[in-house]
XYZ file of C-alpha atoms in Angstrom:
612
model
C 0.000 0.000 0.000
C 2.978 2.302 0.444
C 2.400 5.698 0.325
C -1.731 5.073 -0.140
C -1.694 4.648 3.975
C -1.661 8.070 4.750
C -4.970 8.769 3.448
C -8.178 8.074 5.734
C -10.701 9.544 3.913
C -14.008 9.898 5.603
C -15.882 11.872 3.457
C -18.527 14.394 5.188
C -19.432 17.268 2.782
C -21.920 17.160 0.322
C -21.030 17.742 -3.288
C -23.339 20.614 -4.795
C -24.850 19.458 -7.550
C -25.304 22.659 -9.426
C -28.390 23.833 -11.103
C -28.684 22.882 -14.859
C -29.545 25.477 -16.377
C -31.124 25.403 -20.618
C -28.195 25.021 -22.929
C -25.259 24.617 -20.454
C -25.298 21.186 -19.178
C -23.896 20.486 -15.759
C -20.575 21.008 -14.696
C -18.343 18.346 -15.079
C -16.623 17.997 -11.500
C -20.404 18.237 -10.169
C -21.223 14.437 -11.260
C -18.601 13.590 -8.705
C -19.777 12.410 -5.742
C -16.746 12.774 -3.121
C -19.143 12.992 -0.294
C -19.948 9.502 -0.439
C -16.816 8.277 -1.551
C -15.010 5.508 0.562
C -11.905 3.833 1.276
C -11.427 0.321 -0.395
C -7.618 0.310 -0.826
C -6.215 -3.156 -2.542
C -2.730 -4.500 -1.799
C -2.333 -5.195 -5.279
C -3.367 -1.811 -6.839
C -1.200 0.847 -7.450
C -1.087 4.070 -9.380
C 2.424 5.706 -10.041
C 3.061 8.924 -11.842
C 6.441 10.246 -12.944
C 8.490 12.805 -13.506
C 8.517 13.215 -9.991
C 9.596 16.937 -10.838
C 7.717 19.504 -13.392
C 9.012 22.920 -14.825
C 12.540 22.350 -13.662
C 13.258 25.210 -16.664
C 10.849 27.011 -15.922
C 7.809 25.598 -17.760
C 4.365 25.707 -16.549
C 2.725 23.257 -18.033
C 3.812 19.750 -18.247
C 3.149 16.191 -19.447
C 3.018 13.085 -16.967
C 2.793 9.610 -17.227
C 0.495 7.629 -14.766
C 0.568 3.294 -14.647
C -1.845 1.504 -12.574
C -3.026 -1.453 -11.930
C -6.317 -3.077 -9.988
C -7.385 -6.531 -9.294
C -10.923 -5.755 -10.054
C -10.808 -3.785 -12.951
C -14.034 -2.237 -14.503
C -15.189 -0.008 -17.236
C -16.120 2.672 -14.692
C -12.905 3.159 -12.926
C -11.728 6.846 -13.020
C -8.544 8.388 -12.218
C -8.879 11.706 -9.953
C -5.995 14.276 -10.053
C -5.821 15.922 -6.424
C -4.295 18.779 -5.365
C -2.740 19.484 -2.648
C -1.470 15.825 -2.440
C -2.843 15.038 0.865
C -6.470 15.330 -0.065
C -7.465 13.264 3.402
C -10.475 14.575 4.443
C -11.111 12.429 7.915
C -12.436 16.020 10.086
C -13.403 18.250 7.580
C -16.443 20.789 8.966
C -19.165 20.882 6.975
C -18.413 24.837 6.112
C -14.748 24.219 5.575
C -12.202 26.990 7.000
C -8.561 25.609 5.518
C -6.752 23.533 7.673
C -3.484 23.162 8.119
C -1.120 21.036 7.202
C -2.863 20.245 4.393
C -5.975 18.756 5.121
C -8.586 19.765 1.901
C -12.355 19.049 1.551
C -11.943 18.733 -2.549
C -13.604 17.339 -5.765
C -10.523 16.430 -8.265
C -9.017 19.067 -10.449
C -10.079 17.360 -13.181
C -10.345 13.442 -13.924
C -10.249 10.589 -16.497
C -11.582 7.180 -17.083
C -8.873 4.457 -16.438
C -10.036 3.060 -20.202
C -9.510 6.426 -21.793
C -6.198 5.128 -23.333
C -5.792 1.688 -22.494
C -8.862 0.060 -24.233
C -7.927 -3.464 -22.408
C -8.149 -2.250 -19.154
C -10.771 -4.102 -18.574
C -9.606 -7.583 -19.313
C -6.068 -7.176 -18.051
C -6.536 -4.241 -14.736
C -3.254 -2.300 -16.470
C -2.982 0.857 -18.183
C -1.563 4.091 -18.630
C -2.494 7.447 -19.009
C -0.847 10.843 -20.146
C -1.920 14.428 -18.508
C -0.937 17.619 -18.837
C -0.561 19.320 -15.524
C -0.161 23.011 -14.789
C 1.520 25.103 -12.263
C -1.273 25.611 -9.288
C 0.778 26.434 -6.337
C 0.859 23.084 -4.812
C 1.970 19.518 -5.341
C -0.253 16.199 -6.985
C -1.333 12.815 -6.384
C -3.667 10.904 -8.555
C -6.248 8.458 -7.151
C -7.773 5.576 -8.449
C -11.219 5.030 -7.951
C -13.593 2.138 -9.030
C -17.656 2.489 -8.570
C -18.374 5.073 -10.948
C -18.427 9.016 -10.587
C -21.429 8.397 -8.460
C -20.489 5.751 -5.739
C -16.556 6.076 -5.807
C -14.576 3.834 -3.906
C -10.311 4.921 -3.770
C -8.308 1.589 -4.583
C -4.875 3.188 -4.903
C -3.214 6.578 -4.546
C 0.020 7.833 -6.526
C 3.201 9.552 -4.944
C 3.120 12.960 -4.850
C 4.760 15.032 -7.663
C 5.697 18.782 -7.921
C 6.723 21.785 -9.482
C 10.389 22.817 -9.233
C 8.418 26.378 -7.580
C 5.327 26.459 -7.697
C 4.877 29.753 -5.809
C 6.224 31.542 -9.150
C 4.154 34.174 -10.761
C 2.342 32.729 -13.853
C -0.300 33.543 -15.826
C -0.131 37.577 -16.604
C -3.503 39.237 -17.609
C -3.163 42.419 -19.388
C -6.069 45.171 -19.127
C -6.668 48.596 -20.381
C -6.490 50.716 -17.052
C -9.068 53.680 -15.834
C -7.506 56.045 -18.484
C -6.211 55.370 -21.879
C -2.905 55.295 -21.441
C -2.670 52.659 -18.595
C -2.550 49.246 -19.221
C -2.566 46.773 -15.511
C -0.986 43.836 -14.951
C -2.477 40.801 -13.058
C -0.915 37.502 -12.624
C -1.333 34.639 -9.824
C 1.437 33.651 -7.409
C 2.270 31.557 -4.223
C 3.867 34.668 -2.365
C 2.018 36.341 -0.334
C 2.968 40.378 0.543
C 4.961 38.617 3.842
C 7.261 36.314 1.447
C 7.934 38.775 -1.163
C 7.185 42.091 -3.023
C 5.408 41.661 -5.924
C 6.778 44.057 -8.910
C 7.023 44.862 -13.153
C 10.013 45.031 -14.374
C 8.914 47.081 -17.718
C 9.700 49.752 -20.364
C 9.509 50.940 -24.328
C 11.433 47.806 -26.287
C 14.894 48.222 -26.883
C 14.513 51.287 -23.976
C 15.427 51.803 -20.263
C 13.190 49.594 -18.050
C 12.152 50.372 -14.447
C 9.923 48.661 -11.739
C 6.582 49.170 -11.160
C 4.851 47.879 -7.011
C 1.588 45.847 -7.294
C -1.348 45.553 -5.380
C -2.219 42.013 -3.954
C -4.960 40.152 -2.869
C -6.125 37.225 -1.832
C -9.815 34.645 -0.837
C -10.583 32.908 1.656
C -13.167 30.137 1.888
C -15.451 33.019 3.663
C -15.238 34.836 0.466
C -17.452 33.027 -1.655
C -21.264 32.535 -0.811
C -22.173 29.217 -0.589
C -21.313 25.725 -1.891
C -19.511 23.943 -3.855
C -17.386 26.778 -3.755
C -17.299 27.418 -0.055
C -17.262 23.393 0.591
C -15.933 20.976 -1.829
C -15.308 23.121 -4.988
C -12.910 24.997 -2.657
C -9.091 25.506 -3.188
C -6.890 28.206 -2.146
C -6.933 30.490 -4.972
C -3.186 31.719 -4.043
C -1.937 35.520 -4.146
C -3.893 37.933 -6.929
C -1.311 40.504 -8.235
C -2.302 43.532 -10.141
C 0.112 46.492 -11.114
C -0.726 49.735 -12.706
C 1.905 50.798 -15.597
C 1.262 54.367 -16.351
C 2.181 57.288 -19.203
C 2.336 55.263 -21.863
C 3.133 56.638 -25.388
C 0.426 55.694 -27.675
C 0.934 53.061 -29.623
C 4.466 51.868 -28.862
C 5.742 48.417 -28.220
C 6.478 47.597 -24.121
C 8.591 44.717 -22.806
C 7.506 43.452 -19.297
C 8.066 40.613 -17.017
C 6.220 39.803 -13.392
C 8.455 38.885 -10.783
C 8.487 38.697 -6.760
C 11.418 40.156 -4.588
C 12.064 37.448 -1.810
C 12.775 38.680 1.635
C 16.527 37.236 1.493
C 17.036 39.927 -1.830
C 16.217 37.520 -4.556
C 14.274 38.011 -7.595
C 12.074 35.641 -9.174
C 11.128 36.408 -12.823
C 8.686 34.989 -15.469
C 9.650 35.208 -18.511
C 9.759 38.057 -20.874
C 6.220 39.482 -22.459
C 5.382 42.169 -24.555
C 2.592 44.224 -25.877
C 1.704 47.795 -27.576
C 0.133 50.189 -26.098
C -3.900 52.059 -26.604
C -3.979 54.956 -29.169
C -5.107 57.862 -27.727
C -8.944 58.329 -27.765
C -9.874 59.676 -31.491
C -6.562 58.629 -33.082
C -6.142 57.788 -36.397
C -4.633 53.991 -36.516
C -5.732 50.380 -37.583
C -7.663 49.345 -34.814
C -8.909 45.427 -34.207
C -11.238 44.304 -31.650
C -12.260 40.919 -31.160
C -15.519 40.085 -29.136
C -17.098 36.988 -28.009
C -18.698 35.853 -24.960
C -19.160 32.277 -23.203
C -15.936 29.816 -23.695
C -15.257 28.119 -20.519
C -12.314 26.202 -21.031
C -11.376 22.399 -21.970
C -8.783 20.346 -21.114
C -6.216 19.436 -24.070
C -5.469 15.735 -22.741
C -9.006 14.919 -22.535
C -10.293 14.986 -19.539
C -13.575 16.047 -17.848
C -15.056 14.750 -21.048
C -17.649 12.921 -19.094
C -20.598 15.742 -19.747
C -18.571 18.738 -20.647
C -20.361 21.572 -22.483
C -17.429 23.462 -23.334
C -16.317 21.940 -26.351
C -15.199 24.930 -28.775
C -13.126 26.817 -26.049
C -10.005 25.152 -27.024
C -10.510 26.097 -31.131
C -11.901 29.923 -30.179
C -8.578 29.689 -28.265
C -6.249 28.857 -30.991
C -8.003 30.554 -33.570
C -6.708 33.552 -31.352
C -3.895 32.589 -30.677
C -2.949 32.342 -34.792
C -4.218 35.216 -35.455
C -2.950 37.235 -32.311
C -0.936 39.709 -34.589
C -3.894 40.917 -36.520
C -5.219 41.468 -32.819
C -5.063 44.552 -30.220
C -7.882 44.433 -27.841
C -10.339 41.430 -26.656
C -13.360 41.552 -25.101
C -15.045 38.315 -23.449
C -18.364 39.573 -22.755
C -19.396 36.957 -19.609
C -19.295 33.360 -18.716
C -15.323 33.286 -18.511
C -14.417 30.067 -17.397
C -17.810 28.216 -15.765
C -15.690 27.011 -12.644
C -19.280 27.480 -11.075
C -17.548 26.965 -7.819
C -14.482 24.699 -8.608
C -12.170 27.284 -7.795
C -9.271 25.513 -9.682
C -10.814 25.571 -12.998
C -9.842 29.630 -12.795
C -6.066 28.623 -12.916
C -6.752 25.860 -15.674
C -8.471 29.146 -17.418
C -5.985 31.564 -17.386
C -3.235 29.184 -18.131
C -5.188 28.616 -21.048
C -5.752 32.453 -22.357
C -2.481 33.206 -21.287
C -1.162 33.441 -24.919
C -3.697 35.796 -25.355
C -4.259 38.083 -22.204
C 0.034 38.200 -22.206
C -0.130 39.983 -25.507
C -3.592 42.074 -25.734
C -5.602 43.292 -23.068
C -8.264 40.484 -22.037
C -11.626 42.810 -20.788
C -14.512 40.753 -19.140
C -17.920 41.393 -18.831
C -19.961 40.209 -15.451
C -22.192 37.017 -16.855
C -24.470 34.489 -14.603
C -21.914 31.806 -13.848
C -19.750 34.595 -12.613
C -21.862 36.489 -10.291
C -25.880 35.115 -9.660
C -26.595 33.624 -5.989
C -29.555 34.241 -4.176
C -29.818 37.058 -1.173
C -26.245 38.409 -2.889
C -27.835 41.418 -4.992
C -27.647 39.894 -7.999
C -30.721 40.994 -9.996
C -31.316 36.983 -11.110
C -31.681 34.829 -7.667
C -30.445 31.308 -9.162
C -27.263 29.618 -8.509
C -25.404 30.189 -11.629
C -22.031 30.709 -10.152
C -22.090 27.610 -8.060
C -21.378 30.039 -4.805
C -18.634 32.017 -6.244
C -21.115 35.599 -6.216
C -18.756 37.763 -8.483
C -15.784 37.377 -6.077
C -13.545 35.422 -8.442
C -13.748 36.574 -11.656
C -13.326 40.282 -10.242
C -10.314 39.686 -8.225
C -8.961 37.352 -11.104
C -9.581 39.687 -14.010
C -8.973 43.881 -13.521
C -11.597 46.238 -14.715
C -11.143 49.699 -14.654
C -14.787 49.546 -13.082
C -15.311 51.997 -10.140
C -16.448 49.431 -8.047
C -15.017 46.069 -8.753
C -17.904 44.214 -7.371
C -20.215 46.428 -10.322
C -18.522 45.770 -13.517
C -20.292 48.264 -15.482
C -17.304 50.700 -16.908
C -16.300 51.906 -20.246
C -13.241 51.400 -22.107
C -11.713 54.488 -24.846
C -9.825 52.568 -27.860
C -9.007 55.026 -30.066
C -11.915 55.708 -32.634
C -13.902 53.305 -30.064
C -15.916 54.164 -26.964
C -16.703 50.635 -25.367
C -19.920 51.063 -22.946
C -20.023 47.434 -20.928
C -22.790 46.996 -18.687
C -23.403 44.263 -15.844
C -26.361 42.421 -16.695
C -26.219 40.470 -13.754
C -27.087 44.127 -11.455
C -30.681 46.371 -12.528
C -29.890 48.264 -15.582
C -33.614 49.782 -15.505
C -34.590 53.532 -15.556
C -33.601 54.770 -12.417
C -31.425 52.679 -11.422
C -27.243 53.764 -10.526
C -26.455 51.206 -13.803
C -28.820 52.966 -15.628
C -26.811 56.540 -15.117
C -23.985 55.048 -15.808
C -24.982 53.223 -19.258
C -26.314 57.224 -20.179
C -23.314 59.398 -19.160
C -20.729 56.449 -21.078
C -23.107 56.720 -24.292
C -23.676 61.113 -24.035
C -19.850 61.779 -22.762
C -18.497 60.349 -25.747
C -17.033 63.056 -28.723
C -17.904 61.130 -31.814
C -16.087 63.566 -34.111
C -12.979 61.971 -32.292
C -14.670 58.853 -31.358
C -17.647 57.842 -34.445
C -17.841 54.295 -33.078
C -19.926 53.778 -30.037
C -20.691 50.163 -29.400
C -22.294 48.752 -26.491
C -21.479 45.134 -25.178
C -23.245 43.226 -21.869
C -23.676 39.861 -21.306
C -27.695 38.685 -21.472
C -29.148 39.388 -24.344
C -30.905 43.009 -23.541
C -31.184 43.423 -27.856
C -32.722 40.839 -29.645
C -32.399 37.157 -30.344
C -34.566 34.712 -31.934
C -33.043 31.262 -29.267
C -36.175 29.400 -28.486
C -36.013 30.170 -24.674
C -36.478 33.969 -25.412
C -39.346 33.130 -27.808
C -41.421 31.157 -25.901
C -41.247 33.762 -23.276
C -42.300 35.533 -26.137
C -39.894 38.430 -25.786
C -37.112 37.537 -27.680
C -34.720 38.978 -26.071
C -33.855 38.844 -21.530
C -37.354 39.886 -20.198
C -37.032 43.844 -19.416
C -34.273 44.079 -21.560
C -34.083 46.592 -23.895
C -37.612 48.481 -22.628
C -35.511 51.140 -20.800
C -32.334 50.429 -22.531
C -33.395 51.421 -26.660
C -34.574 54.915 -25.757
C -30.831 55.535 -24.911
C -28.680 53.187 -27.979
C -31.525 55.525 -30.524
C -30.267 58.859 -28.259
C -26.981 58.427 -28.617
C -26.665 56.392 -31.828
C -25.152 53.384 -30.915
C -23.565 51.405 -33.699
C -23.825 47.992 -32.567
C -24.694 46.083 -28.829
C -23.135 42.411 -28.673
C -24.027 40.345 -25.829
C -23.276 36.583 -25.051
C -24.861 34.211 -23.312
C -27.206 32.538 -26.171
C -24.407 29.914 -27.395
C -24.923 30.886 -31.162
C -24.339 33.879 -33.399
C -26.961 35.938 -34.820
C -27.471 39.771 -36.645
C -30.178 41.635 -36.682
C -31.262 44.546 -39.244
C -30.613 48.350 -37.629
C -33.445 48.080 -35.440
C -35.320 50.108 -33.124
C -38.856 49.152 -31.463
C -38.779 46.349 -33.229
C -38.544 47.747 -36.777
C -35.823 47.629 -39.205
C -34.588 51.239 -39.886
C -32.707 50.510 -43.000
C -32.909 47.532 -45.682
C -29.393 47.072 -46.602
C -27.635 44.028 -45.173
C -24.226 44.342 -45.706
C -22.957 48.007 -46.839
C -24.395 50.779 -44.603
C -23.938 54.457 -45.860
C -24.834 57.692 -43.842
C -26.657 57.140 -41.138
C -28.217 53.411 -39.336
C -31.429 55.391 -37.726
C -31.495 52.603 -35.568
C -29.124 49.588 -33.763
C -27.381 46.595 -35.163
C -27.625 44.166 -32.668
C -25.496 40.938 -32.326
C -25.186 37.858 -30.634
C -22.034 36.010 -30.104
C -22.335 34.075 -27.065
C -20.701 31.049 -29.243
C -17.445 31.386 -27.960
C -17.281 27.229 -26.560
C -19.831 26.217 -24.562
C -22.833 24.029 -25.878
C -24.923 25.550 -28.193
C -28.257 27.317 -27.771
C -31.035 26.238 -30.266
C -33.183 28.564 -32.463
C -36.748 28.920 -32.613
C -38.647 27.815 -35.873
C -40.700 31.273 -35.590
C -39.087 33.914 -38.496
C -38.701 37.208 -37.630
C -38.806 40.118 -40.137
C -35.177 41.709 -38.311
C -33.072 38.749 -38.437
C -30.737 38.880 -41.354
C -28.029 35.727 -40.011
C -28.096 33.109 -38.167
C -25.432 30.728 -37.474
C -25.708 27.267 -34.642
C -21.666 27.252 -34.330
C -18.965 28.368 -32.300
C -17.510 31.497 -33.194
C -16.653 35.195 -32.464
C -16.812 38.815 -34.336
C -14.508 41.341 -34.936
C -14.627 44.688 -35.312
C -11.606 46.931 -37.846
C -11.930 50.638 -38.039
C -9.822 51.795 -40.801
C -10.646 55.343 -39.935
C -13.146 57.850 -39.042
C -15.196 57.118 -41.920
C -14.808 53.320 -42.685
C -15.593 50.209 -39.902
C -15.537 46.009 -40.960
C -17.769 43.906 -38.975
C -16.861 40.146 -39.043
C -17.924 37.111 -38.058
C -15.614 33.867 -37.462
C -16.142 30.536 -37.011
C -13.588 28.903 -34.279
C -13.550 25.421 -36.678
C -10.855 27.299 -39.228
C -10.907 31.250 -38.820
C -12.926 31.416 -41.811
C -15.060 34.753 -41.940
C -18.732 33.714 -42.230
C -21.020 36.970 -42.147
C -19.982 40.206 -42.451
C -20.915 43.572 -43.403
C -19.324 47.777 -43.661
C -20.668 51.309 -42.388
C -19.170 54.253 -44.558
C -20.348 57.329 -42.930
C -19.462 61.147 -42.584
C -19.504 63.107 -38.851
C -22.369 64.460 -40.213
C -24.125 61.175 -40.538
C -23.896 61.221 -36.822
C -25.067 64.558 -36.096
C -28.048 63.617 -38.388
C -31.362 63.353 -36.128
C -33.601 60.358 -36.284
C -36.768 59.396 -34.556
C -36.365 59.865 -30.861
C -32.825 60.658 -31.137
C -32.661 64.608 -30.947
C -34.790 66.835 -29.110
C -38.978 66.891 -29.985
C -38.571 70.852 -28.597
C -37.194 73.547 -30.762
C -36.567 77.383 -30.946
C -39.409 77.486 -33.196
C -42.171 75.820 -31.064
């Protein structure tokens, strides 16, 4: 039994099976039943995984091999990968505080089925198994379980393996800071602000470089708002840096690298980054936005594949990824990573995007498996986010929101003015969301700034998926009722929201009528709103009704996600992608004058004049 003896696993918390909600499946970790898993360990079973040591370079991510063996083998045997190691849970409270040493209350990272790759298991009770592991602050073991997902019994546990340091800072996250010439920093570490001073170590390419302090912060199980993630979907989410690097010269290229100064005087570095810096609000400059909401993430060496709904993430990903030079901003408009409480799916997330959020700055919108949970303030009382309330993806990700906890804020690209609500707090008339949504759309100088787009998670627009039509509304209930008396005001271009898993494009609209009939070159003025959905960024998709509507000019069940190219003042490209091969699959132009803008249209300039 070797090493196996030091577990005693007694089970006591109850594993949250989280609400299934239309279109998004449960989450995978969910269908694992740890509170009524026992101990059943078998002299002749082992499990043994090697290298021993990972990222001894400095890599992190790595490939292991695992070999085990059982006595009894059977088609449902599963493999759990555990971290911490000691994942003994013999007095764990029902409301877990961490304990220490480590003594975790925990559903797997992630998990396979011991046949995955070794069809024969079954007949001979040997096989193998390859995973890729990444750097989460802690060491492994790997447990092997036989009774199913649903009445697991542990047979054999592994040896523990490790990262060379897996306190180092990994994982940087760039974002466009409160003004336009600030771009923030935040990465993930093991050092908390007693072992070390987090810093940037940053400056123009090929120029002098300096250091920049960061802020840093950190959850406890108290943090989040009920289970799994307060119970077993809990795992210390380690030490949140964020650093501010300020006066940037438009457009320019920056070196950076993340790094921790240890109390002893040494420095431990990530390796070097890079990325260019905003234009200034109104400049003239090839500017590309990409937009998409809902990907979640998926594992690359297959596992959680028992139920996953996340099954484009991983192309959306390296569709980005491959096309990352033709790239300067992103925009993931809600429904990040659906952890829905399993903390450690935020680390498997932003290893991920990392190729991404390194290079471009990676802006979230607040979507229902981030922030709903009854009695929280969230405007929808369900249990989207699996306990988490907001608290993780806003510590996680920066916003240059006033108030993290509201991430309503707006975001000044150059010719752009982004205006991102939270559709997860009241937008209504009246409301502080409300004021906000009106002063980003009015404030904006669209002689300097003609593109004004509009992006929030729920569909507050229009959208023809069969839950919003047999509500009959076609769109979130309340949606757009306050909402189109200000995108007609101010002249929005185009809103984009997520979380319908499919693409669709509406006519200009307002009040439900199509204000122009061209489809794919607008000239002068819209008179109305071209709204979009592109909530088809991974995660299973959303069906369509069978009812026609007259405004819906595309449709598309796939994954995918739009971009948006202003060439200047004058001249923008709308385009639709699908993740499968980066192909563009819909797609239309506005040519327009500033006096297109200035042009009034119904409801959009005052009904009062010097005459009357």
């Amino acid at each position: 039994m070797g090493e196996s003896k030091f577990v005693s696993l007694t089970f006591l918390l109850v594993c949250s099976v989280l609400q299934r909600v239309w279109s998004h499946g449960d989450q995978p970790l969910s269908k694992v039943s740890v509170h009524k898993a026992t101990v059943s360990l078998l002299d002749l079973a082992y499990i043994k995984a090697s290298p021993a040591i990972l990222g001894q370079e400095g890599q992190t991510a790595e490939w292991i091999t695992l070999e085990y063996s059982s006595p009894i083998p059977s088609i449902d045997d599963w493999i759990g990968v555990f971290s911490p190691a000691n994942f003994s849970a013999s007095t764990c409270p029902k409301e877990n505080g961490r304990v220490y040493p480590p003594l975790l209350c925990s559903a797997p990272i992630k998990y396979q089925y011991a046949n995955y790759s070794s069809p024969l298991y079954k007949e001979h009770g040997k096989g193998f198994l390859k995973l890729r592991l990444i750097n989460q602050r802690s060491d492994f073991s790997f447990a092997l379980f036989s009774g199913g997902l649903s009445n697991p019994k542990l047979v054999a546990v592994s040896n523990k393996i490790t990262f060379a340091n897996p306190n180092a800072p990994v994982y940087p996250r760039l974002a466009q800071g409160k003004s336009w010439n600030e771009m923030s920093v935040t990465w993930t570490s093991g050092y908390g602000i007693n072992d070390a001073e987090p810093l940037v170590q940053w400056g123009p390419k090929g120029g002098d470089h300096m250091h920049s302090p960061a802020e840093t912060l950190t959850l406890t199980s108290e943090s989040m708002c009920g289970a799994p993630a307060r119970t077993v979907g809990w795992r210390d989410p380690g030490y949140i840096h964020t650093s501010h690097l300020k006066e940037l010269w438009p457009n320019r290229i920056y070196e950076y690298k993340i790094g921790h100064k240890l109390n002893n005087a040494t420095l431990i570095w990530s390796r070097n980054y890079q990325f260019k810096a905003p234009p200034f609000p109104g400049q003239k400059s090839l500017q590309r936005v990409v937009i998409f909401g809902d990907m979640g993430k998926h594992e690359v060496d297959g596992s959680n594949e028992y139920n996953n709904f996340q099954h484009g993430s991983i192309n959306t990903t390296m569709q980005l990824i491959q096309d990352l030079k033709n790239i300067d901003l992103v925009f993931h408009i809600g429904d990040i990573c659906y952890a829905n409480g399993y903390l450690s799916q935020w680390d498997q997330f932003t290893e991920q995007v990392e190729p991404i959020a390194s290079a471009v700055p990676y802006m979230i919108a607040s979507g229902n498996h981030e922030r709903d949970w009854p009695g929280t303030g969230s405007f929808y009382e369900n249990k989207d986010s699996g306990g988490e309330c907001g608290v993780l993806a806003q510590t996680m990700f920066y916003t240059p929101a006033a108030n993290r906890a509201k991430v309503w804020y707006s975001v000044d690209y150059g010719m752009f003015r982004f205006c991102i609500a939270d559709t997860e707090h009241d937008w209504r008339e009246g409301t502080e969301q409300y004021k906000f949504i009106e002063h980003c759309l009015a404030s904006v100088d669209r002689q300097k700034q003609p593109w004004l787009i509009f992006l929030a998670h729920r569909v507050l627009g229009y959208s023809s998926c069969i839950c919003y039509a047999e509500e009959g509304s076609f769109a979130e209930p309340m949606g757009r009722e306050s909402l189109q008396k200000l995108w007609q005001k101010y002249k929005v271009d185009i809103a984009i929201y997520g979380h319908v898993h499919n693409y669709q494009r509406t006519c200009p609209i307002y009040q439900n009528i199509c204000t122009n009939e061209e489809k794919h070159h607008y000239k002068g003025t819209l008179k109305g709103t071209i709204h979009i959905v592109a909530g088809g960024g991974g995660a299973s998709l959303s069906t369509f009704t069978s009812l026609k509507t007259k405004w819906s000019i595309f449709k598309d069940y796939d994954y995918g996600f739009v971009k948006l190219t202003a060439f200047d003042h004058s001249n923008l490209l709308f385009e639709y992608k699908k993740s499968r091969d980066g192909k563009v699959y819909d797609s239309f132009n506005i040519s327009r004058d500033y006096r297109d803008i200035l042009a009034c249209t119904m409801d959009s300039c005052p009904s009062i004049t010097m005459a009357s």
